[in-house]
mmCIF file of C-alpha atoms in Angstrom:
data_model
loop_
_atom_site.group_PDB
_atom_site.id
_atom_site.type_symbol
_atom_site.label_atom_id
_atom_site.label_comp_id
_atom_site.label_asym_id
_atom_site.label_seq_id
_atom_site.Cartn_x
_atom_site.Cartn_y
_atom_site.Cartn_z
ATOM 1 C CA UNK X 15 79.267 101.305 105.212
ATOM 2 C CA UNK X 16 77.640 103.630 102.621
ATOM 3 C CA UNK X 17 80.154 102.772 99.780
ATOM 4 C CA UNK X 18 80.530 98.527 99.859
ATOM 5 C CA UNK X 19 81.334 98.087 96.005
ATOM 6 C CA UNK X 20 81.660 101.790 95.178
ATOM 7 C CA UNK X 21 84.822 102.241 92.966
ATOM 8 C CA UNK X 22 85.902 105.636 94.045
ATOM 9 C CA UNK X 23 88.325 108.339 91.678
ATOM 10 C CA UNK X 24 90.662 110.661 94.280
ATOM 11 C CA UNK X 25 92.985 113.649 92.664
ATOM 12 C CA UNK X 26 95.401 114.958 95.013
ATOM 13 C CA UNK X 27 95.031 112.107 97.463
ATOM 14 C CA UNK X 28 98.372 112.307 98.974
ATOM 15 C CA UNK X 29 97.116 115.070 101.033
ATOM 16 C CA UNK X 30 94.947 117.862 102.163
ATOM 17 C CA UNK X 31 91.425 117.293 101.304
ATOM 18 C CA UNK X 32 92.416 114.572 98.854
ATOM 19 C CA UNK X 33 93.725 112.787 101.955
ATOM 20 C CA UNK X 34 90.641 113.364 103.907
ATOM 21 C CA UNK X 35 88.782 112.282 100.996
ATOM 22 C CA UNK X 36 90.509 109.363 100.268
ATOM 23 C CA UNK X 37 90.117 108.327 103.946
ATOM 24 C CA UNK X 38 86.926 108.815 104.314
ATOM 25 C CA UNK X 39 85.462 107.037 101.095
ATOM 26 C CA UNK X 40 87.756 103.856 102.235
ATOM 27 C CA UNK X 41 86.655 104.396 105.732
ATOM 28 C CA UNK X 42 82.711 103.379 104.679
ATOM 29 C CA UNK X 43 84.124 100.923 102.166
ATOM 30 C CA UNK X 44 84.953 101.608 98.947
ATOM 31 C CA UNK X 45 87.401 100.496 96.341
ATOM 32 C CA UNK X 46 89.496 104.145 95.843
ATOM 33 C CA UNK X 47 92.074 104.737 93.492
ATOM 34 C CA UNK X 48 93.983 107.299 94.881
ATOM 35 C CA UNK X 49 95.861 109.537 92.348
ATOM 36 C CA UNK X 50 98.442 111.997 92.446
ATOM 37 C CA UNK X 51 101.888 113.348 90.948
ATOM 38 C CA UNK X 52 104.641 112.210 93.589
ATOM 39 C CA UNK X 53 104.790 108.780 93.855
ATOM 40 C CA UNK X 54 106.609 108.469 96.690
ATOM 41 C CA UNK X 55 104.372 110.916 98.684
ATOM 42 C CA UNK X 56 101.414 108.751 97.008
ATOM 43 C CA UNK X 57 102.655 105.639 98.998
ATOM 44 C CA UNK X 58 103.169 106.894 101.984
ATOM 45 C CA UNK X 59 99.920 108.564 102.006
ATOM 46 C CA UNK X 60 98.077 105.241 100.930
ATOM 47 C CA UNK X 61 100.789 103.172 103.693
ATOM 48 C CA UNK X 62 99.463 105.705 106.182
ATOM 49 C CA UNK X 63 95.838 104.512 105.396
ATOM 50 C CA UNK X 64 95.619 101.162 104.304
ATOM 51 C CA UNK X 65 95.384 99.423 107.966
ATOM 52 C CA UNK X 66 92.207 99.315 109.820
ATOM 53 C CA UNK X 67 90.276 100.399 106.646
ATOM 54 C CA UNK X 68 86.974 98.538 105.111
ATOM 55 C CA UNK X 69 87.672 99.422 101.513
ATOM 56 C CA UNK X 70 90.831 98.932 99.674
ATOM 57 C CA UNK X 71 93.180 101.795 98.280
ATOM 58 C CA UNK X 72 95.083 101.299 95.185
ATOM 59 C CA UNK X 73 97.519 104.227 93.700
ATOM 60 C CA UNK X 74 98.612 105.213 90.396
ATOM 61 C CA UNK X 75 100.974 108.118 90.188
ATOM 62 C CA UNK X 76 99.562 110.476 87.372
ATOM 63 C CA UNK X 77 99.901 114.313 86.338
ATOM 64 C CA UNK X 78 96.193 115.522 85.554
ATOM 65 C CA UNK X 79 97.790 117.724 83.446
ATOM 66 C CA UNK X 80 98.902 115.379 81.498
ATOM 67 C CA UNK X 81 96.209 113.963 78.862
ATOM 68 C CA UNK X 82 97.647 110.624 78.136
ATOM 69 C CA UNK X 83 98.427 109.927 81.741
ATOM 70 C CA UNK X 84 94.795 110.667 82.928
ATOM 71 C CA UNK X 85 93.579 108.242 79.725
ATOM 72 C CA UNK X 86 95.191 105.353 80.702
ATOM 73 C CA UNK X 87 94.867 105.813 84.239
ATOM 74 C CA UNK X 88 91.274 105.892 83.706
ATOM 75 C CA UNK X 89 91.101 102.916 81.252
ATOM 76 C CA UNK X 90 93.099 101.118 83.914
ATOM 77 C CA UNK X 91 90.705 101.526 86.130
ATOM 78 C CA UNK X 92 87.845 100.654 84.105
ATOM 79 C CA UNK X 93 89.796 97.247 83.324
ATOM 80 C CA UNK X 94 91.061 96.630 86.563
ATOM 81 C CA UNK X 95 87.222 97.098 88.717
ATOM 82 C CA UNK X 96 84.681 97.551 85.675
ATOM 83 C CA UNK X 97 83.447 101.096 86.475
ATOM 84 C CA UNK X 98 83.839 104.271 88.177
ATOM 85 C CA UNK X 99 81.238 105.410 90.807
ATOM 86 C CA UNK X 100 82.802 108.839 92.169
ATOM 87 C CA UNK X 101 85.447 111.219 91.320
ATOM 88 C CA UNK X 102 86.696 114.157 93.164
ATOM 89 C CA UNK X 103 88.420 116.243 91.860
ATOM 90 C CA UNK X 104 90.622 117.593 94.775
ATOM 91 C CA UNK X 105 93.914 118.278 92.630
ATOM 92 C CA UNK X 106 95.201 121.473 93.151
ATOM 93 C CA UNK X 107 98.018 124.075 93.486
ATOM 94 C CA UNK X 108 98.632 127.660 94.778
ATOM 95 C CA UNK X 109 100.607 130.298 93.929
ATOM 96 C CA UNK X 110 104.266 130.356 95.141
ATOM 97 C CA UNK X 111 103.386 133.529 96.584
ATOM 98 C CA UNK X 112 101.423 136.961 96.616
ATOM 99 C CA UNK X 113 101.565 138.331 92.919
ATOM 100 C CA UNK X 114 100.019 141.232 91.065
ATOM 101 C CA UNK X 115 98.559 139.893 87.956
ATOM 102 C CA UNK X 116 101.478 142.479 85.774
ATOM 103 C CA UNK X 117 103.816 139.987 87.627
ATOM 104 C CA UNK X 118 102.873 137.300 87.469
ATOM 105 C CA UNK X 119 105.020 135.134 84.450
ATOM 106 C CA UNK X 120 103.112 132.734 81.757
ATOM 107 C CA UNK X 121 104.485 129.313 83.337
ATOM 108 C CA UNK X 122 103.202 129.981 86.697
ATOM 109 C CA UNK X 123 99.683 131.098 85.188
ATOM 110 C CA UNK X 124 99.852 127.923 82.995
ATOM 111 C CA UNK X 125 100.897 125.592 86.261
ATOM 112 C CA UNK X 126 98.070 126.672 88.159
ATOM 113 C CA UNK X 127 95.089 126.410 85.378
ATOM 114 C CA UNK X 128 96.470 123.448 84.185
ATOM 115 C CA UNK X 129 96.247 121.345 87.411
ATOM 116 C CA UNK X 130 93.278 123.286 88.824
ATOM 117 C CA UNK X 131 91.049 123.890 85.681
ATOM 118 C CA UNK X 132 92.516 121.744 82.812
ATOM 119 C CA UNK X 133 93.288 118.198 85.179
ATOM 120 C CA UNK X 134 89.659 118.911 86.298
ATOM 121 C CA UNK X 135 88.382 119.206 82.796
ATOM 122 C CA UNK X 136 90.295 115.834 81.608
ATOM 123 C CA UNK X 137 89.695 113.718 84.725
ATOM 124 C CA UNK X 138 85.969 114.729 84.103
ATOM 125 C CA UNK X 139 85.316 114.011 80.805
ATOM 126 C CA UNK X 140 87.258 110.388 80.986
ATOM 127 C CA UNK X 141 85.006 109.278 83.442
ATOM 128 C CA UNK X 142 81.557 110.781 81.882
ATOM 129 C CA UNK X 143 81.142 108.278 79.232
ATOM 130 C CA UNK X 144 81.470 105.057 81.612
ATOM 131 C CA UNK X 145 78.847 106.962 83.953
ATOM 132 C CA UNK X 146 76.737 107.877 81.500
ATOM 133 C CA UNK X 147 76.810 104.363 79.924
ATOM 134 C CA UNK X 148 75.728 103.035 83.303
ATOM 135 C CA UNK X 149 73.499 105.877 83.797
ATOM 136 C CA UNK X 150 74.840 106.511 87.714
ATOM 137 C CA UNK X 151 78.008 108.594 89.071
ATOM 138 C CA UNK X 152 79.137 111.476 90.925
ATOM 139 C CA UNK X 153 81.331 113.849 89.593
ATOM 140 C CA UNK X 154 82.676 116.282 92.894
ATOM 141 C CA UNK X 155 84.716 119.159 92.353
ATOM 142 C CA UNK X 156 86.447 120.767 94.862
ATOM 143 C CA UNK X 157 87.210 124.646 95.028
ATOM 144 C CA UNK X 158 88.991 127.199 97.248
ATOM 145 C CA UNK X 159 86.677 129.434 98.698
ATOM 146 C CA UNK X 160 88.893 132.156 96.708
ATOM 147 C CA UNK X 161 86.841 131.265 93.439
ATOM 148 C CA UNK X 162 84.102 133.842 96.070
ATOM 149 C CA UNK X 163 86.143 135.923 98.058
ATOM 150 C CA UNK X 164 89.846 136.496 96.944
ATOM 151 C CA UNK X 165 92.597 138.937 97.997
ATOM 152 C CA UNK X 166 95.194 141.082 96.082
ATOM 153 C CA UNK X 167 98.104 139.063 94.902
ATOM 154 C CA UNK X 168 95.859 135.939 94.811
ATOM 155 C CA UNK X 169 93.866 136.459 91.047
ATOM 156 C CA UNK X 170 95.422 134.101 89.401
ATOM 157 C CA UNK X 171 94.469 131.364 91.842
ATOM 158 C CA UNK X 172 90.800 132.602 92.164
ATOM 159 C CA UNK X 173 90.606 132.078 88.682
#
């Protein structure tokens, strides 16, 4: 049980790597709050997990792109279990499809920097001053291996 009374952060926990990540922190223990957009997909994701598991999972359905949201998300949080241990950042989106960069349109280059590269930014720096106050905390961001090796039509996403 290597996280007994770890309070653990998830981003896109309602699948992929978020999922995994989400299982495998409550798997050894810990308390995870297990975030995402879709709150239906949310629940069933945290339904899907809760039985059998050492640690508890709690969701709250928030847009990382969305300042506010990720504030009092994280101040719940910090009232509800008193601090923050780990966040992973796992929240992220693709492109709808293979684009040159000359066609790709403003919104789609906003959607995808704002959940990959802003959301990471703001769930970040919410939880660095209750770290750094307790002087302990992991901060784990997760990245596509594109960020080293992408392919035309995927730019956007790489960056």
């Amino acid at each position: 049980m290597l996280f007994v009374d770890q309070v653990a952060i998830v981003t896109g926990a309602s699948q992929g790597i978020g999922f995994a990540a989400m299982k495998a922190l409550s798997n050894e223990g810990a308390k995870v709050i297990a975030l995402s957009r879709n709150p239906e997909v949310l629940k069933q994701a945290i339904d899907e997990l809760s039985a059998g598991h050492a640690g508890s999972i709690t969701g709250i359905p928030i847009d990382v792109r969305n300042e506010a949201e990720v504030q009092q998300a994280i101040a719940q949080v910090l009232s509800t279990f008193g601090k923050i241990d780990i966040l992973i950042n796992s929240a992220g989106v693709s492109m709808r499809g293979k684009e040159l960069v000359q066609e790709v349109d403003l919104e789609e280059w906003k959607r995808i920097l704002d959940t990959n590269l802003t959301g990471t930014f703001l769930m970040s720096r919410e939880v660095l001053p209750a770290m750094v106050e307790r002087n302990s905390g992991y901060i784990i961001n997760i990245l596509s291996t594109a960020a080293y090796r992408s392919s035309a039509g995927d730019s956007i996403y790489a960056a």
